[in-house]
Short mmCIF file of C-alpha atoms in Angstrom, two decimals:
data_model
loop_
_atom_site.label_atom_id
_atom_site.label_comp_id
_atom_site.label_asym_id
_atom_site.label_seq_id
_atom_site.Cartn_x
_atom_site.Cartn_y
_atom_site.Cartn_z
CA MET A 1 -0.46 11.00 -16.50
CA PRO A 2 2.16 10.06 -13.88
CA THR A 3 1.37 8.79 -10.38
CA LEU A 4 -0.54 11.35 -8.33
CA MET A 5 1.78 11.09 -5.37
CA GLY A 6 -0.27 13.27 -3.05
CA ALA A 7 -3.12 10.75 -2.94
CA VAL A 8 -1.03 7.79 -1.74
CA PRO A 9 -2.01 6.74 1.82
CA PRO A 10 0.48 7.61 4.59
CA GLU A 11 0.79 3.97 5.66
CA MET A 12 2.23 3.07 2.25
CA ARG A 13 4.50 6.13 2.21
CA ALA A 14 6.07 5.05 5.52
CA LEU A 15 7.38 1.78 4.09
CA ARG A 16 10.60 1.23 2.18
CA ARG A 17 8.74 -0.74 -0.44
CA TRP A 18 8.88 1.41 -3.55
CA VAL A 19 9.99 0.80 -7.11
CA ALA A 20 9.21 2.70 -10.29
CA ALA A 21 8.14 2.14 -13.90
CA ASP A 22 8.59 3.94 -17.20
CA ALA A 23 5.77 5.10 -19.44
CA GLY A 24 4.29 2.19 -21.38
CA SER A 25 6.06 -0.45 -19.30
CA LYS A 26 5.24 -2.52 -16.24
CA ARG A 27 8.83 -3.64 -15.67
CA PRO A 28 9.87 -2.61 -12.14
CA MET A 29 12.80 -0.20 -12.12
CA ARG A 30 14.92 1.28 -9.36
CA CYS A 31 13.88 4.74 -8.30
CA ASP A 32 17.44 5.99 -7.96
CA GLY A 33 19.15 4.72 -11.10
CA PRO A 34 18.86 3.07 -14.52
CA ARG A 35 18.81 -0.56 -13.38
CA ALA A 36 15.80 -2.86 -13.04
CA ALA A 37 14.30 -3.64 -9.64
CA SER A 38 12.99 -6.99 -8.43
CA VAL A 39 10.03 -7.77 -6.19
CA SER A 40 12.18 -10.47 -4.54
CA ASP A 41 15.17 -8.19 -3.82
CA PRO A 42 14.56 -5.63 -1.06
CA ALA A 43 17.92 -4.03 -1.85
CA SER A 44 16.43 -2.81 -5.13
CA TRP A 45 13.52 -1.06 -3.42
CA CYS A 46 13.56 2.53 -2.24
CA ASP A 47 11.83 4.70 0.31
CA TRP A 48 9.02 7.14 -0.36
CA ASP A 49 11.22 10.19 -0.79
CA ASP A 50 13.21 8.53 -3.58
CA ALA A 51 10.02 7.42 -5.33
CA LEU A 52 8.60 10.92 -4.99
CA THR A 53 11.73 12.45 -6.48
CA ALA A 54 11.83 9.95 -9.35
CA VAL A 55 8.26 10.75 -10.41
CA ARG A 56 8.22 14.48 -9.81
CA SER A 57 11.56 14.98 -11.57
CA GLY A 58 10.23 13.15 -14.62
CA ARG A 59 12.89 10.44 -14.41
CA ARG A 60 10.15 7.86 -13.99
CA GLU A 61 6.49 7.97 -14.94
CA TRP A 62 5.05 5.73 -12.25
CA ALA A 63 5.70 4.71 -8.66
CA GLY A 64 5.16 1.09 -7.72
CA PHE A 65 4.47 -0.51 -4.33
CA VAL A 66 5.80 -3.99 -3.51
CA PHE A 67 3.79 -6.46 -1.41
CA ALA A 68 6.14 -8.32 0.91
CA GLY A 69 4.06 -10.65 3.07
CA ASP A 70 3.77 -8.42 6.12
CA GLY A 71 0.02 -7.89 6.34
CA LEU A 72 -0.79 -5.72 3.33
CA VAL A 73 -2.87 -7.28 0.56
CA GLY A 74 -3.47 -6.03 -2.96
CA ILE A 75 -6.58 -6.92 -4.98
CA ASP A 76 -6.44 -6.14 -8.70
CA ILE A 77 -9.75 -6.09 -10.57
CA ASP A 78 -9.41 -5.91 -14.35
CA GLY A 79 -12.49 -4.85 -16.28
CA ALA A 80 -13.98 -3.21 -13.20
CA PHE A 81 -15.97 -0.76 -15.35
CA GLY A 82 -18.68 -1.56 -17.86
CA ASP A 83 -19.18 -0.07 -21.30
CA ASP A 84 -21.22 2.69 -19.68
CA GLY A 85 -18.23 3.76 -17.59
CA MET A 86 -19.89 2.64 -14.36
CA PRO A 87 -18.26 0.12 -12.00
CA THR A 88 -19.61 -3.41 -12.25
CA ASP A 89 -21.65 -4.91 -9.43
CA GLU A 90 -18.90 -7.41 -8.59
CA ALA A 91 -16.24 -4.69 -8.44
CA MET A 92 -18.38 -2.51 -6.16
CA GLU A 93 -19.15 -5.47 -3.90
CA ALA A 94 -15.41 -5.98 -3.39
CA VAL A 95 -14.77 -2.28 -2.78
CA LEU A 96 -17.60 -2.02 -0.25
CA ALA A 97 -16.62 -5.29 1.44
CA CYS A 98 -13.03 -4.12 2.00
CA ARG A 99 -13.69 -0.41 2.58
CA SER A 100 -9.99 0.37 2.17
CA TYR A 101 -7.87 2.46 -0.19
CA THR A 102 -9.06 1.93 -3.77
CA GLU A 103 -7.69 3.54 -6.92
CA VAL A 104 -8.29 3.38 -10.66
CA SER A 105 -5.58 1.45 -12.51
CA ARG A 106 -3.34 2.89 -15.22
CA SER A 107 -5.60 1.58 -17.99
CA GLY A 108 -8.61 3.33 -16.50
CA ARG A 109 -10.55 0.08 -16.77
CA GLY A 110 -9.51 -1.58 -13.53
CA LEU A 111 -9.35 -1.02 -9.78
CA HIS A 112 -6.67 -1.66 -7.17
CA ILE A 113 -7.65 -2.27 -3.53
CA VAL A 114 -4.91 -2.13 -0.89
CA CYS A 115 -5.88 -3.30 2.60
CA ARG A 116 -4.65 -5.05 5.75
CA GLY A 117 -5.28 -8.73 6.23
CA GLU A 118 -4.14 -12.15 5.13
CA LEU A 119 -4.62 -14.34 2.08
CA PRO A 120 -4.73 -18.15 2.17
CA PHE A 121 -2.11 -18.04 -0.61
CA LYS A 122 0.83 -15.78 -1.53
CA GLY A 123 -0.79 -14.61 -4.74
CA ARG A 124 -3.16 -15.80 -7.39
CA ASN A 125 -4.58 -14.86 -10.79
CA ASN A 126 -7.96 -16.50 -11.39
CA ARG A 127 -7.68 -15.91 -15.16
CA ARG A 128 -11.03 -14.14 -15.11
CA GLY A 129 -9.78 -10.63 -14.44
CA TRP A 130 -9.14 -10.89 -10.69
CA GLU A 131 -5.77 -11.08 -8.94
CA ALA A 132 -4.87 -10.98 -5.24
CA TYR A 133 -1.38 -10.79 -3.75
CA ALA A 134 0.23 -10.68 -0.32
CA GLU A 135 3.84 -10.95 -1.51
CA GLY A 136 6.06 -11.33 -4.53
CA ARG A 137 4.22 -8.74 -6.61
CA TYR A 138 4.01 -4.99 -7.05
CA PHE A 139 1.20 -2.67 -8.02
CA LEU A 140 1.85 0.23 -10.33
CA ILE A 141 0.26 2.95 -8.19
CA THR A 142 -1.70 5.69 -9.95
CA GLY A 143 -2.97 7.70 -6.98
CA ARG A 144 -6.25 8.15 -8.85
CA ALA A 145 -8.32 7.50 -5.75
CA PHE A 146 -11.70 5.92 -6.37
CA ALA A 147 -12.89 5.35 -2.80
CA PHE A 148 -11.67 5.08 0.79
CA GLY A 149 -8.44 7.05 0.99
CA GLU A 150 -6.91 5.19 3.95
CA ILE A 151 -5.64 1.64 4.44
CA ALA A 152 -8.09 -0.36 6.58
CA ASP A 153 -8.31 -3.77 8.25
CA ALA A 154 -10.38 -5.79 5.80
CA GLN A 155 -10.11 -9.48 6.64
CA GLY A 156 -13.84 -10.00 6.20
CA GLY A 157 -13.74 -8.31 2.81
CA ILE A 158 -10.66 -10.27 1.73
CA ASP A 159 -12.37 -13.52 2.71
CA ALA A 160 -15.47 -12.51 0.77
CA VAL A 161 -13.41 -11.78 -2.36
CA VAL A 162 -11.49 -15.05 -2.01
CA ALA A 163 -14.73 -17.01 -1.55
CA ALA A 164 -16.34 -15.39 -4.58
CA HIS A 165 -13.42 -15.28 -7.01
CA PHE A 166 -10.64 -17.61 -5.85
CA SER A 167 -12.50 -20.63 -4.55
CA GLU A 168 -10.89 -23.98 -5.33
CA GLU A 169 -14.33 -25.32 -6.22
CA PRO A 170 -16.48 -23.82 -8.98
CA ALA A 171 -19.35 -21.78 -7.62
CA GLU A 172 -22.74 -23.46 -7.52
CA PRO A 173 -25.22 -21.90 -9.94
CA SER A 174 -27.45 -19.50 -8.07
CA ALA A 175 -31.21 -19.50 -8.26
CA GLY A 176 -32.60 -17.70 -11.28
CA GLY A 177 -29.33 -18.03 -13.21
CA ALA A 178 -27.59 -15.06 -11.59
CA CYS A 179 -24.08 -14.55 -12.89
CA GLY A 180 -22.04 -14.94 -9.72
CA GLN A 181 -22.17 -14.61 -5.97
CA ARG A 182 -23.42 -11.45 -4.36
CA ILE A 183 -22.97 -10.07 -0.88
CA TRP A 184 -26.12 -10.52 1.16
CA GLU A 185 -28.18 -7.41 1.67
CA PRO A 186 -31.42 -6.79 3.54
CA ALA A 187 -34.64 -5.78 1.81
CA TRP A 188 -36.34 -2.68 3.22
CA SER A 189 -40.02 -1.86 3.11
CA VAL A 190 -42.17 0.95 4.46
CA ASP A 191 -45.68 0.82 5.85
CA PRO A 192 -47.60 3.51 3.94
CA ALA A 193 -50.02 3.96 6.83
CA THR A 194 -47.42 4.60 9.54
CA GLY A 195 -44.33 5.49 7.55
CA ARG A 196 -42.32 2.99 9.59
CA PHE A 197 -39.52 1.00 7.97
CA SER A 198 -38.98 -2.71 8.42
CA MET A 199 -36.13 -4.95 7.34
CA GLU A 200 -36.35 -8.43 5.90
CA MET A 201 -33.44 -10.68 5.08
CA PRO A 202 -34.09 -12.54 1.82
CA PRO A 203 -33.39 -16.28 1.67
CA VAL A 204 -30.00 -17.18 0.22
CA ALA A 205 -29.80 -19.93 -2.40
CA PRO A 206 -26.81 -22.21 -3.15
CA GLY A 207 -24.05 -20.26 -4.82
CA SER A 208 -24.17 -17.31 -2.42
CA ARG A 209 -24.43 -18.86 1.05
CA HIS A 210 -20.73 -18.93 1.96
CA LEU A 211 -20.06 -15.40 0.74
CA SER A 212 -23.20 -14.09 2.45
CA LEU A 213 -22.14 -15.46 5.83
CA VAL A 214 -18.61 -14.11 5.36
CA SER A 215 -20.11 -10.68 4.74
CA LEU A 216 -22.43 -10.92 7.74
CA CYS A 217 -19.65 -12.08 10.09
CA GLY A 218 -17.39 -9.29 8.85
CA GLN A 219 -20.06 -6.69 9.59
CA MET A 220 -20.65 -8.04 13.11
CA HIS A 221 -16.92 -8.22 13.86
CA SER A 222 -16.34 -4.68 12.56
CA ALA A 223 -19.17 -3.45 14.80
CA GLY A 224 -17.35 -4.81 17.86
CA ALA A 225 -18.92 -8.24 18.38
CA SER A 226 -16.81 -10.89 20.08
CA ARG A 227 -16.04 -14.18 18.35
CA PRO A 228 -18.72 -16.08 20.36
CA ALA A 229 -21.29 -13.40 19.47
CA VAL A 230 -20.30 -13.51 15.78
CA LEU A 231 -20.59 -17.30 15.77
CA ALA A 232 -23.99 -17.20 17.46
CA GLY A 233 -25.26 -14.66 14.94
CA ALA A 234 -23.88 -16.65 12.03
CA ARG A 235 -25.50 -19.86 13.24
CA GLU A 236 -28.82 -18.11 13.70
CA ALA A 237 -28.66 -16.58 10.21
CA ASN A 238 -27.59 -19.90 8.70
CA ALA A 239 -30.56 -21.71 10.23
CA ALA A 240 -33.05 -18.98 9.35
CA TRP A 241 -32.09 -17.85 5.86
CA MET A 242 -29.64 -20.19 4.12
CA GLU A 243 -31.48 -22.58 1.82
CA PRO A 244 -30.39 -25.18 2.71
CA PRO A 245 -28.26 -24.32 5.77
CA LEU A 246 -24.52 -24.79 5.47
CA PRO A 247 -22.85 -27.46 7.62
CA ASP A 248 -22.03 -26.13 11.08
CA GLU A 249 -18.36 -26.94 10.51
CA GLU A 250 -18.30 -24.52 7.56
CA VAL A 251 -20.05 -21.80 9.61
CA LEU A 252 -17.48 -22.25 12.39
CA GLN A 253 -14.61 -21.98 9.90
CA ILE A 254 -16.05 -18.77 8.42
CA CYS A 255 -16.30 -17.25 11.90
CA LYS A 256 -12.73 -18.23 12.79
CA SER A 257 -11.39 -16.83 9.54
CA VAL A 258 -13.15 -13.46 9.84
CA THR A 259 -12.36 -12.94 13.54
CA ARG A 260 -8.73 -14.09 13.61
CA TYR A 261 -7.52 -10.50 13.58
CA ARG A 262 -8.29 -7.85 16.16
CA ARG A 263 -10.14 -4.85 14.82
#
């Protein structure tokens, strides 16, 4: 099945950042001729109309989008679906953290997330099924939208993914032997006598503290909180629920990272 061109977000269509690929190949090709394209040669890229023509005419099977270091980030999750066909917890955490355009990859087993933000590196493959790129790479675009049809600002989500899957240091083992870091979520309960709901934030053990505060700061920033307000909330949460609390210097760095872009 070729790229479903109608599902591609308008923000990507507006950029002259397109290449193409033949069936069964990931080699980038020019949209308007028989020669190969290169992710490092803008002269070999084409605009949306040329990519559209190449796919719809049958000359090429797939359209590809090049990341060129100008604020768009691509996250590639291989093995995003389990044997039951359902997305894995880690894949869904990344999708919900970024809340930006997400599509199913050509294999049907992975997910691509495209969002606005910045990586602390140009691109990286963690050799465990996760890749993230800001430049020097292209995604073979399927248009098989999975969630969130528009490109969104997602710095908090990007930081959460980087912390969980691209950390320079191996993750600390979490309490109870959980298999990886999880985004912090409240626990809800209801009083059977009154029917009123209450929220409790569960304590966060080593292995999930950094990611949990990234997620919390991202939520506050997205809701409109200023940097001082985000920092105050993060410090309060760190003191109340992180076991043990993270150093204040790390909390400050998380806040700066998440809030360095305007919403």
